[in-house]
Structures are given as C-alpha cells and as structure tokens.
Short mmCIF file of C-alpha atoms in Angstrom, two decimals:
data_model
loop_
_atom_site.label_atom_id
_atom_site.label_comp_id
_atom_site.label_asym_id
_atom_site.label_seq_id
_atom_site.Cartn_x
_atom_site.Cartn_y
_atom_site.Cartn_z
CA UNK A 207 0.00 0.00 0.00
CA UNK A 208 1.33 3.42 -0.93
CA UNK A 209 3.97 1.99 -3.28
CA UNK A 210 4.08 1.47 -7.05
CA UNK A 211 3.55 -2.13 -8.10
CA UNK A 212 6.74 -3.72 -9.46
CA UNK A 213 6.07 -7.17 -10.98
CA UNK A 214 9.75 -8.12 -11.08
CA UNK A 215 10.25 -7.23 -7.43
CA UNK A 216 7.16 -9.18 -6.36
CA UNK A 217 8.24 -12.26 -8.36
CA UNK A 218 11.71 -12.05 -6.84
CA UNK A 219 10.39 -11.84 -3.28
CA UNK A 220 8.02 -14.76 -3.86
CA UNK A 221 10.89 -16.77 -5.32
CA UNK A 222 12.95 -16.11 -2.19
CA UNK A 223 10.02 -17.21 -0.02
CA UNK A 224 9.75 -20.43 -2.04
CA UNK A 225 13.45 -21.01 -1.43
CA UNK A 226 12.76 -21.25 2.29
CA UNK A 227 11.15 -24.62 1.56
CA UNK A 228 8.15 -24.11 3.85
CA UNK A 229 5.44 -23.38 1.30
CA UNK A 230 3.59 -25.54 -1.21
CA UNK A 231 2.48 -22.55 -3.28
CA UNK A 232 2.28 -18.77 -3.01
CA UNK A 233 -0.34 -16.74 -4.85
CA UNK A 234 -1.16 -13.03 -4.88
CA UNK A 235 -4.00 -10.82 -6.01
CA UNK A 236 -5.13 -7.20 -5.88
CA UNK A 237 -7.87 -6.16 -3.46
CA UNK A 238 -9.77 -2.95 -2.85
CA UNK A 239 -9.99 -1.60 0.69
CA UNK A 240 -10.77 1.89 1.96
CA UNK A 241 -10.61 3.17 -1.62
CA UNK A 242 -7.06 1.92 -2.10
CA UNK A 243 -5.66 -0.95 -4.14
CA UNK A 244 -3.63 -3.41 -2.10
CA UNK A 245 -1.49 -6.43 -2.93
CA UNK A 246 -2.60 -9.51 -0.99
CA UNK A 247 -0.09 -12.39 -0.81
CA UNK A 248 -1.47 -15.80 0.18
CA UNK A 249 1.15 -18.43 1.15
CA UNK A 250 0.01 -22.04 1.57
CA UNK A 251 2.04 -24.28 3.87
CA UNK A 252 3.18 -27.62 2.53
CA UNK A 253 0.79 -30.49 3.12
CA UNK A 254 3.74 -32.72 4.01
CA UNK A 255 6.51 -32.38 6.52
CA UNK A 256 7.38 -29.99 8.07
CA UNK A 257 10.40 -32.16 8.89
CA UNK A 258 12.52 -33.87 6.25
CA UNK A 259 14.74 -36.93 6.11
CA UNK A 260 17.24 -37.07 3.24
CA UNK A 261 19.35 -39.98 2.00
CA UNK A 262 22.24 -39.78 -0.45
CA UNK A 263 24.68 -42.38 -1.83
CA UNK A 264 27.69 -41.82 -4.09
CA UNK A 265 29.91 -44.55 -5.57
CA UNK A 266 33.15 -44.08 -7.54
CA UNK A 267 35.79 -46.30 -9.17
CA UNK A 268 38.92 -45.38 -11.13
CA UNK A 269 39.36 -48.85 -12.75
CA UNK A 270 42.79 -49.11 -11.13
CA UNK A 271 41.85 -50.59 -7.77
CA UNK A 272 40.73 -47.34 -6.22
CA UNK A 273 37.09 -47.09 -5.24
CA UNK A 274 35.05 -45.40 -2.56
CA UNK A 275 31.55 -44.65 -1.40
CA UNK A 276 29.86 -41.84 0.49
CA UNK A 277 26.59 -42.28 2.37
CA UNK A 278 24.82 -39.15 3.63
CA UNK A 279 21.80 -38.97 5.90
CA UNK A 280 20.24 -35.68 6.97
CA UNK A 281 17.28 -34.97 9.19
CA UNK A 282 15.96 -31.43 9.58
CA UNK A 283 13.30 -30.31 12.05
CA UNK A 284 11.69 -27.06 10.90
CA UNK A 285 9.35 -24.57 12.51
CA UNK A 286 10.27 -25.45 16.09
CA UNK A 287 9.03 -22.08 17.37
CA UNK A 288 7.22 -18.96 16.18
CA UNK A 289 10.49 -17.41 15.00
CA UNK A 290 11.31 -20.31 12.66
CA UNK A 291 13.92 -22.22 14.68
CA UNK A 292 15.44 -25.24 12.93
CA UNK A 293 17.43 -28.27 14.05
CA UNK A 294 19.86 -29.52 11.37
CA UNK A 295 21.57 -32.89 11.72
CA UNK A 296 23.79 -34.86 9.32
CA UNK A 297 25.68 -38.16 9.36
CA UNK A 298 28.26 -39.13 6.69
CA UNK A 299 29.98 -42.49 6.23
CA UNK A 300 32.52 -43.59 3.65
CA UNK A 301 35.44 -41.64 2.17
CA UNK A 302 34.71 -38.88 4.68
CA UNK A 303 33.25 -39.57 8.11
CA UNK A 304 31.18 -36.71 9.45
CA UNK A 305 28.75 -35.83 12.22
CA UNK A 306 27.01 -32.49 12.47
CA UNK A 307 24.28 -31.26 14.78
CA UNK A 308 23.19 -27.65 15.04
CA UNK A 309 20.35 -25.33 15.86
CA UNK A 310 19.56 -22.29 13.69
CA UNK A 311 17.49 -19.57 15.35
CA UNK A 312 16.41 -16.52 13.29
CA UNK A 313 16.01 -13.27 15.24
CA UNK A 314 14.72 -9.80 14.44
CA UNK A 315 11.51 -8.47 12.89
CA UNK A 316 12.01 -10.37 9.62
CA UNK A 317 14.64 -12.88 10.72
CA UNK A 318 17.56 -10.83 9.45
CA UNK A 319 19.70 -11.85 12.42
CA UNK A 320 20.46 -15.39 13.55
CA UNK A 321 22.40 -17.40 16.10
CA UNK A 322 23.44 -20.98 15.34
CA UNK A 323 25.35 -23.12 17.87
CA UNK A 324 26.63 -26.42 16.47
CA UNK A 325 28.84 -29.46 17.04
CA UNK A 326 30.87 -30.84 14.13
CA UNK A 327 33.18 -33.81 13.53
CA UNK A 328 34.94 -34.69 10.26
CA UNK A 329 37.65 -37.23 9.41
CA UNK A 330 39.27 -38.44 6.19
CA UNK A 331 42.39 -40.31 5.06
CA UNK A 332 45.12 -38.76 2.94
CA UNK A 333 48.20 -40.45 1.47
CA UNK A 334 51.66 -38.94 1.07
CA UNK A 335 54.52 -40.04 -1.15
CA UNK A 336 58.09 -39.15 -0.28
CA UNK A 337 61.67 -40.42 -0.44
CA UNK A 338 63.81 -42.45 1.92
CA UNK A 339 62.16 -43.84 5.07
CA UNK A 340 58.84 -42.17 4.20
CA UNK A 341 58.36 -43.86 0.84
CA UNK A 342 54.63 -44.16 1.56
CA UNK A 343 52.37 -43.29 4.45
CA UNK A 344 48.69 -42.71 5.08
CA UNK A 345 47.27 -40.44 7.74
CA UNK A 346 43.82 -40.02 9.27
CA UNK A 347 42.97 -36.33 9.60
CA UNK A 348 40.16 -35.52 12.04
CA UNK A 349 38.61 -32.41 13.57
CA UNK A 350 36.14 -32.01 16.42
CA UNK A 351 34.65 -28.55 16.88
CA UNK A 352 32.07 -26.83 19.08
CA UNK A 353 31.13 -23.37 17.82
CA UNK A 354 28.56 -20.59 17.77
CA UNK A 355 27.76 -18.76 14.53
CA UNK A 356 26.22 -15.28 14.86
CA UNK A 357 25.18 -13.53 11.68
CA UNK A 358 23.28 -10.79 9.89
CA UNK A 359 21.62 -11.02 6.46
CA UNK A 360 20.71 -7.47 5.36
CA UNK A 361 19.16 -8.83 2.15
CA UNK A 362 18.93 -12.01 0.08
CA UNK A 363 22.43 -11.51 -1.43
CA UNK A 364 24.56 -10.71 1.61
CA UNK A 365 25.50 -12.55 4.77
CA UNK A 366 27.88 -11.21 7.43
CA UNK A 367 28.83 -13.52 10.27
CA UNK A 368 31.29 -14.29 13.03
CA UNK A 369 32.05 -17.73 14.47
CA UNK A 370 33.63 -18.46 17.84
CA UNK A 371 34.80 -22.05 18.27
CA UNK A 372 37.06 -24.45 20.13
CA UNK A 373 38.00 -28.02 19.25
CA UNK A 374 40.67 -30.62 18.54
CA UNK A 375 42.66 -31.34 15.36
CA UNK A 376 44.79 -34.43 14.82
CA UNK A 377 46.56 -36.40 12.11
CA UNK A 378 47.15 -40.04 13.07
CA UNK A 379 49.54 -42.28 11.13
CA UNK A 380 47.71 -45.37 9.82
CA UNK A 381 50.07 -46.90 7.23
CA UNK A 382 53.85 -46.54 6.80
CA UNK A 383 56.51 -45.06 9.01
CA UNK A 384 58.18 -41.68 9.52
CA UNK A 385 61.34 -40.89 11.45
CA UNK A 386 59.88 -38.39 13.95
CA UNK A 387 56.64 -39.88 15.23
CA UNK A 388 53.26 -41.25 14.36
CA UNK A 389 50.85 -38.38 14.95
CA UNK A 390 50.48 -34.65 15.43
CA UNK A 391 47.70 -32.65 17.05
CA UNK A 392 46.68 -29.11 17.91
CA UNK A 393 43.79 -27.32 19.58
CA UNK A 394 41.95 -24.75 17.47
CA UNK A 395 40.46 -21.84 19.41
CA UNK A 396 39.37 -19.24 16.93
CA UNK A 397 37.26 -16.29 15.87
CA UNK A 398 36.22 -16.24 12.19
CA UNK A 399 34.95 -13.10 10.48
CA UNK A 400 33.15 -13.89 7.22
CA UNK A 401 31.34 -12.05 4.42
CA UNK A 402 29.41 -13.77 1.61
CA UNK A 403 27.83 -12.11 -1.43
CA UNK A 404 25.85 -14.62 -3.50
CA UNK A 405 23.75 -13.88 -6.60
CA UNK A 406 24.10 -17.27 -8.34
CA UNK A 407 20.74 -18.49 -9.61
CA UNK A 408 21.56 -22.18 -8.98
CA UNK A 409 23.97 -23.88 -6.59
CA UNK A 410 24.66 -26.81 -8.94
CA UNK A 411 24.67 -25.54 -12.53
CA UNK A 412 24.27 -21.74 -12.43
CA UNK A 413 23.57 -19.66 -15.55
CA UNK A 414 24.23 -16.19 -14.14
CA UNK A 415 25.43 -14.39 -11.05
CA UNK A 416 28.49 -14.47 -8.80
CA UNK A 417 29.48 -15.72 -5.39
CA UNK A 418 32.31 -14.28 -3.29
CA UNK A 419 33.17 -15.84 0.08
CA UNK A 420 35.84 -14.01 2.08
CA UNK A 421 36.86 -14.98 5.60
CA UNK A 422 39.62 -14.25 8.09
CA UNK A 423 40.28 -16.75 10.89
CA UNK A 424 42.17 -15.76 14.02
CA UNK A 425 43.62 -18.61 16.07
CA UNK A 426 43.98 -17.11 19.55
CA UNK A 427 45.78 -18.54 22.57
CA UNK A 428 43.28 -16.75 24.81
CA UNK A 429 40.60 -19.08 23.36
CA UNK A 430 42.73 -22.18 23.93
CA UNK A 431 44.53 -22.37 20.58
CA UNK A 432 47.85 -24.26 20.58
CA UNK A 433 49.53 -21.45 18.66
CA UNK A 434 48.55 -18.09 17.20
CA UNK A 435 48.00 -17.67 13.48
CA UNK A 436 45.85 -15.74 11.04
CA UNK A 437 44.25 -17.59 8.07
CA UNK A 438 42.80 -15.69 5.10
CA UNK A 439 40.50 -17.57 2.72
CA UNK A 440 38.90 -16.46 -0.54
CA UNK A 441 36.40 -18.30 -2.77
CA UNK A 442 35.02 -16.72 -5.97
CA UNK A 443 32.76 -18.03 -8.76
CA UNK A 444 31.02 -16.23 -11.63
CA UNK A 445 28.61 -17.82 -14.11
CA UNK A 446 27.80 -16.83 -17.69
CA UNK A 447 25.46 -18.40 -20.23
CA UNK A 448 24.43 -18.12 -23.83
CA UNK A 449 21.52 -20.35 -24.72
CA UNK A 450 22.33 -23.87 -23.57
CA UNK A 451 26.06 -23.09 -23.18
CA UNK A 452 27.30 -22.13 -19.73
CA UNK A 453 30.64 -21.10 -18.25
CA UNK A 454 31.72 -20.99 -14.62
CA UNK A 455 34.96 -19.18 -13.76
CA UNK A 456 36.36 -19.35 -10.26
CA UNK A 457 39.32 -19.11 -7.92
CA UNK A 458 40.17 -20.03 -4.36
CA UNK A 459 43.01 -19.09 -2.06
CA UNK A 460 44.12 -20.22 1.39
CA UNK A 461 46.98 -18.27 2.97
CA UNK A 462 47.88 -18.28 6.70
CA UNK A 463 50.38 -15.97 8.37
CA UNK A 464 52.01 -16.61 11.70
CA UNK A 465 52.65 -20.07 13.10
CA UNK A 466 52.50 -22.95 10.60
CA UNK A 467 52.41 -25.63 13.31
CA UNK A 468 48.62 -25.50 13.52
CA UNK A 469 46.62 -28.10 11.58
CA UNK A 470 43.79 -25.61 11.07
CA UNK A 471 46.13 -23.66 8.78
CA UNK A 472 46.21 -26.52 6.25
CA UNK A 473 43.77 -26.87 3.38
CA UNK A 474 43.35 -29.55 0.73
CA UNK A 475 43.15 -29.70 -3.06
CA UNK A 476 42.23 -32.64 -5.27
CA UNK A 477 39.10 -34.09 -6.78
CA UNK A 478 36.77 -33.33 -9.67
CA UNK A 479 37.24 -29.69 -10.89
CA UNK A 480 39.40 -29.12 -7.80
CA UNK A 481 42.64 -30.15 -9.54
CA UNK A 482 41.22 -33.12 -11.40
CA UNK A 483 43.37 -36.20 -11.73
CA UNK A 484 44.25 -36.08 -8.04
CA UNK A 485 42.09 -37.94 -5.59
CA UNK A 486 39.97 -35.94 -3.18
CA UNK A 487 42.06 -34.20 -0.47
CA UNK A 488 45.28 -35.62 -1.95
CA UNK A 489 47.25 -32.34 -1.78
CA UNK A 490 47.52 -30.79 1.69
CA UNK A 491 49.49 -27.63 2.52
CA UNK A 492 49.22 -24.21 4.17
CA UNK A 493 49.49 -22.10 1.00
CA UNK A 494 47.03 -23.32 -1.67
CA UNK A 495 45.63 -21.61 -4.74
CA UNK A 496 43.36 -22.68 -7.59
CA UNK A 497 41.88 -21.03 -10.68
CA UNK A 498 39.51 -22.81 -13.06
CA UNK A 499 37.20 -22.39 -16.00
CA UNK A 500 34.35 -24.89 -16.37
CA UNK A 501 32.19 -25.23 -19.47
CA UNK A 502 28.97 -27.26 -19.49
CA UNK A 503 26.30 -27.57 -22.14
CA UNK A 504 22.76 -28.66 -21.41
CA UNK A 505 21.70 -31.37 -23.87
CA UNK A 506 18.02 -31.46 -22.88
CA UNK A 507 15.33 -28.82 -23.32
CA UNK A 508 14.96 -26.95 -20.03
CA UNK A 509 11.83 -25.10 -21.17
CA UNK A 510 9.66 -28.22 -21.06
CA UNK A 511 7.41 -28.90 -18.11
CA UNK A 512 9.16 -32.23 -17.45
CA UNK A 513 12.83 -32.37 -18.44
CA UNK A 514 15.75 -34.41 -17.06
CA UNK A 515 18.87 -32.19 -16.81
CA UNK A 516 21.70 -33.73 -18.86
CA UNK A 517 25.01 -31.86 -19.23
CA UNK A 518 28.24 -32.37 -21.19
CA UNK A 519 31.31 -30.26 -20.54
CA UNK A 520 34.90 -29.94 -19.41
CA UNK A 521 37.28 -27.76 -17.40
CA UNK A 522 40.70 -26.15 -17.34
CA UNK A 523 42.34 -25.82 -13.92
CA UNK A 524 45.62 -24.47 -12.57
CA UNK A 525 46.84 -24.30 -9.00
CA UNK A 526 49.61 -25.04 -6.58
CA UNK A 527 50.50 -25.85 -2.98
CA UNK A 528 53.32 -24.65 -0.76
CA UNK A 529 54.08 -24.67 2.96
CA UNK A 530 55.66 -21.22 3.10
CA UNK A 531 54.38 -18.06 1.45
CA UNK A 532 57.87 -16.95 0.44
CA UNK A 533 58.54 -20.21 -1.43
CA UNK A 534 55.74 -19.69 -3.98
CA UNK A 535 56.91 -19.39 -7.60
CA UNK A 536 55.54 -19.87 -11.09
CA UNK A 537 57.21 -23.29 -11.36
CA UNK A 538 54.81 -24.64 -8.75
CA UNK A 539 51.86 -24.46 -11.14
CA UNK A 540 49.77 -27.60 -11.41
CA UNK A 541 47.87 -28.07 -14.66
CA UNK A 542 44.80 -30.24 -14.88
CA UNK A 543 41.54 -30.57 -16.69
CA UNK A 544 38.42 -32.64 -17.00
CA UNK A 545 35.97 -33.74 -19.61
CA UNK A 546 32.73 -34.81 -18.01
CA UNK A 547 29.12 -35.57 -18.54
CA UNK A 548 26.34 -35.30 -15.98
CA UNK A 549 22.92 -36.79 -15.53
CA UNK A 550 21.20 -37.09 -12.15
CA UNK A 551 22.18 -40.78 -11.86
CA UNK A 552 24.67 -42.11 -12.78
CA UNK A 553 27.42 -39.59 -13.45
CA UNK A 554 30.45 -40.47 -15.57
CA UNK A 555 33.62 -38.40 -15.59
CA UNK A 556 37.01 -38.63 -17.28
CA UNK A 557 39.95 -36.97 -15.59
CA UNK A 558 43.15 -35.78 -17.25
CA UNK A 559 46.42 -34.86 -15.57
CA UNK A 560 50.14 -35.42 -16.10
CA UNK A 561 52.25 -34.65 -13.05
CA UNK A 562 55.63 -35.09 -11.41
CA UNK A 563 55.45 -35.83 -7.69
CA UNK A 564 57.70 -34.28 -5.09
CA UNK A 565 57.69 -34.40 -1.32
CA UNK A 566 56.57 -31.49 0.81
CA UNK A 567 57.19 -31.51 4.60
CA UNK A 568 55.29 -29.92 7.45
CA UNK A 569 57.70 -27.27 8.78
CA UNK A 570 59.49 -27.92 12.09
CA UNK A 571 57.57 -31.12 12.89
CA UNK A 572 59.36 -32.87 10.00
CA UNK A 573 56.40 -35.11 9.22
CA UNK A 574 55.46 -35.38 5.55
CA UNK A 575 51.79 -34.52 5.38
CA UNK A 576 51.56 -32.95 1.92
CA UNK A 577 52.81 -33.52 -1.56
CA UNK A 578 53.33 -31.22 -4.51
CA UNK A 579 52.81 -32.02 -8.18
CA UNK A 580 54.36 -29.86 -10.85
CA UNK A 581 53.88 -29.46 -14.57
CA UNK A 582 56.01 -27.17 -16.69
CA UNK A 583 54.35 -24.21 -18.39
CA UNK A 584 50.74 -23.18 -18.05
CA UNK A 585 47.61 -25.10 -17.21
CA UNK A 586 46.48 -27.42 -19.97
CA UNK A 587 44.62 -30.59 -20.63
CA UNK A 588 47.43 -33.13 -20.51
CA UNK A 589 47.63 -36.86 -21.13
CA UNK A 590 44.71 -39.08 -20.29
CA UNK A 591 45.38 -40.48 -16.85
CA UNK A 592 42.47 -42.86 -16.32
CA UNK A 593 38.69 -42.83 -16.52
CA UNK A 594 36.61 -42.55 -13.39
CA UNK A 595 33.00 -43.57 -13.03
CA UNK A 596 30.98 -41.98 -10.30
CA UNK A 597 27.29 -42.47 -9.63
CA UNK A 598 24.94 -41.29 -6.97
CA UNK A 599 21.34 -41.33 -5.95
CA UNK A 600 19.43 -39.21 -3.50
CA UNK A 601 15.93 -39.18 -2.01
CA UNK A 602 14.08 -36.91 0.39
CA UNK A 603 11.32 -38.14 2.68
CA UNK A 604 9.03 -35.67 4.51
CA UNK A 605 7.58 -36.64 7.86
CA UNK A 606 5.60 -35.12 10.68
CA UNK A 607 6.60 -35.55 14.32
CA UNK A 608 3.66 -35.53 16.72
CA UNK A 609 3.60 -35.58 20.50
CA UNK A 610 0.69 -36.76 22.64
#
C-alpha cells in the first residue's frame, strides 16, 4: 500500500520465499480496501513435513583398484518455534566420516539476524609419497569442533557472520613409518569473520550471477589455541550463459600468516574440478591456490514442463600448494583438466592430468603430510590419466513428528 507495483520485485520476493522450503504454493492478487488498491499475498504451507529426512549415496571407481563410497543422511526439524527455529543434523559415512548437529534460530523483525550453535566432527584419510624412510604413508585427519555462529543477512544476497569455536585437530599415522613420530595434534580456538555475497541463480549448474566468500580466521591462545596464526581464505565463482552453453569461472586461495604448526592452517586440493586427476584431499598444505574455467552444455530442453537435466562439458584448472608463502613461484603451477558428462544418476567423468610428484614436509615437525605435483608451463589438458566412473542417488522423505 502506498507503493508502485513492481512485478519483477514481487516475483523475486516470492521466489525467495519459495526457497525457504516451507510453502507448497504462493499466490497473490489485488484487493480494494478503503478506496485503495492493495497487494494480498497468500502463502500455503506444505501439506507434508514440516520435517525432512534425506538420504544420499555416491559410488566411484577409477578402474585401477581405487574405489570409494559416500553415504549421507540428513534430518531437519523445521518450525520449532514462532520465530522459525530449525534443528539440522547430518551423518556421513565412507570416504569422509562426518557428524554435524546444530540449531539455527532466526532473530529480528524479519529474521535478518540469527544465532546458530553447532557441534561438528569430520575425518578423512590422505596419502603422502616421499623419499627415503617415508616412501609411503597414510594419515587419518580428524577435527572435532564446538562453535557458535552469529550472523546478519541485510538482504537475500549478503551474509555477514562471526564464528567463535574451540576443538581438537589431529593427524594419526595409519600406514607406513616416519622418522619423527606417528601423529600430530593441535587445539583450534578461533574467531572467524566472514562475508558472503551470493547472486548465483543455482547452486549446482548456475547460468548467471556471482558468489564471493571471504573470511579471516584468528587462532587465539586466549581461546585455547595451541599457537597463534591468522588464516585468510577467498572463494570466488562467476557464471555466464548463452543459450544452452554455460561457463563458470572461479578461484580459491588459502593463505595463513604466523605459526605454521597448527593443523587448522592446512587446506586440501584434489578431486573433480578441484585439480582433477588427483584424488579428493590428496594435496595438503598451508598455502594453496586454484583457478579454473568450467564449461557445461545442457543437452536437454529446459523449457519443457518435465525435463531431465543432462550436461556435457569440461574444465581447465591451474593451481599449486606450498608450505611457506615466500617459497611460492611460477614453477609450482599444477595443470589439470576434465571432460565430463552429468545426468542425475549415474554420473560419468574422465579426468586428465600429467604430473611429477615431489615431497613437501610440514615445517618444524618434519612429518610429511603434503605432496606437490608440478607441470612445466601453463595449465592445460594433458595426457589421459584414467577414466573414473561416479554415480549417486538421493531421495528426500518428509515426515511429521507428533507428541501426545
């Protein structure tokens, strides 16, 4: 009332309300009241739920003896109070073991503020290849964290947040031997300041928009951290499209300053379109960088009422890992690329990469926990390494919890 009707703005706001996942449909109409024309919006709650149970399964095989699976189960309890409180819980088994349980409570007149305490546990294996007594070893990296996330979302595109957390990081030797010990550990006690600007129209295969995720993590001894360090992280993606052709350009950077004897300072590269040709989390170091260009073409007609999304595309990727910022040079560039096709189930991918492996050591502790692969020149699609087949299936079941 009292404002000029803007159809695009109304459609955008209704689309954002749909994205909340609470409504079956939302309609609107014009009404006359007190001699004025008003816009009446009528949301209809879903006839199922409001709680949801989700299952997901992913299988992969590289036809060279390497295979893995990932089972994901999520259960979300929505609408726990008048302000829209949610309980979010997830269990993962397989290549990565994970447990997550959190509570998300919106605050403010329109829920623009929120507080979200959570508990999180993640663990995965990573292999290293070196020389001498450490010819091969495999470690189990794990992290347990208790944290509180406090944030502000001024509009649908921005999120500003801060996270205060304390936990335990460790890397346990599982296979092989090293000269200085079998495990390392540290206690992360940190404050993370984070800003996200996201206008991508789709989280999986976007056609337009950008996403920038910038954070600065402060490991503080006053919060129980083993050692003090400052970790800057940047993630950027921008999507373009022309008809059925789509491009996604992106970059990511992880760069700590201060002590390097903190496991929280390490980040991983490896996996599909994350330096393809390397297994997931295969490269681990403090200084990591990646740039990539991904092209994907939709083969099916997306304008039809019922259409299965089928994509064919490929990528060019370049990146590198180092354990000290001053050691970074152009010769550390890793070139990789992919050619892949996607349908909801199964998914088949072919990975290309030609690399030369070298050892990279964790400073001071003298335990090899990262490796570096180098190709001369610039990023390119190199020799065919091996095909990988990966398939997955997912289902979501709504349910209603009742108490008597």
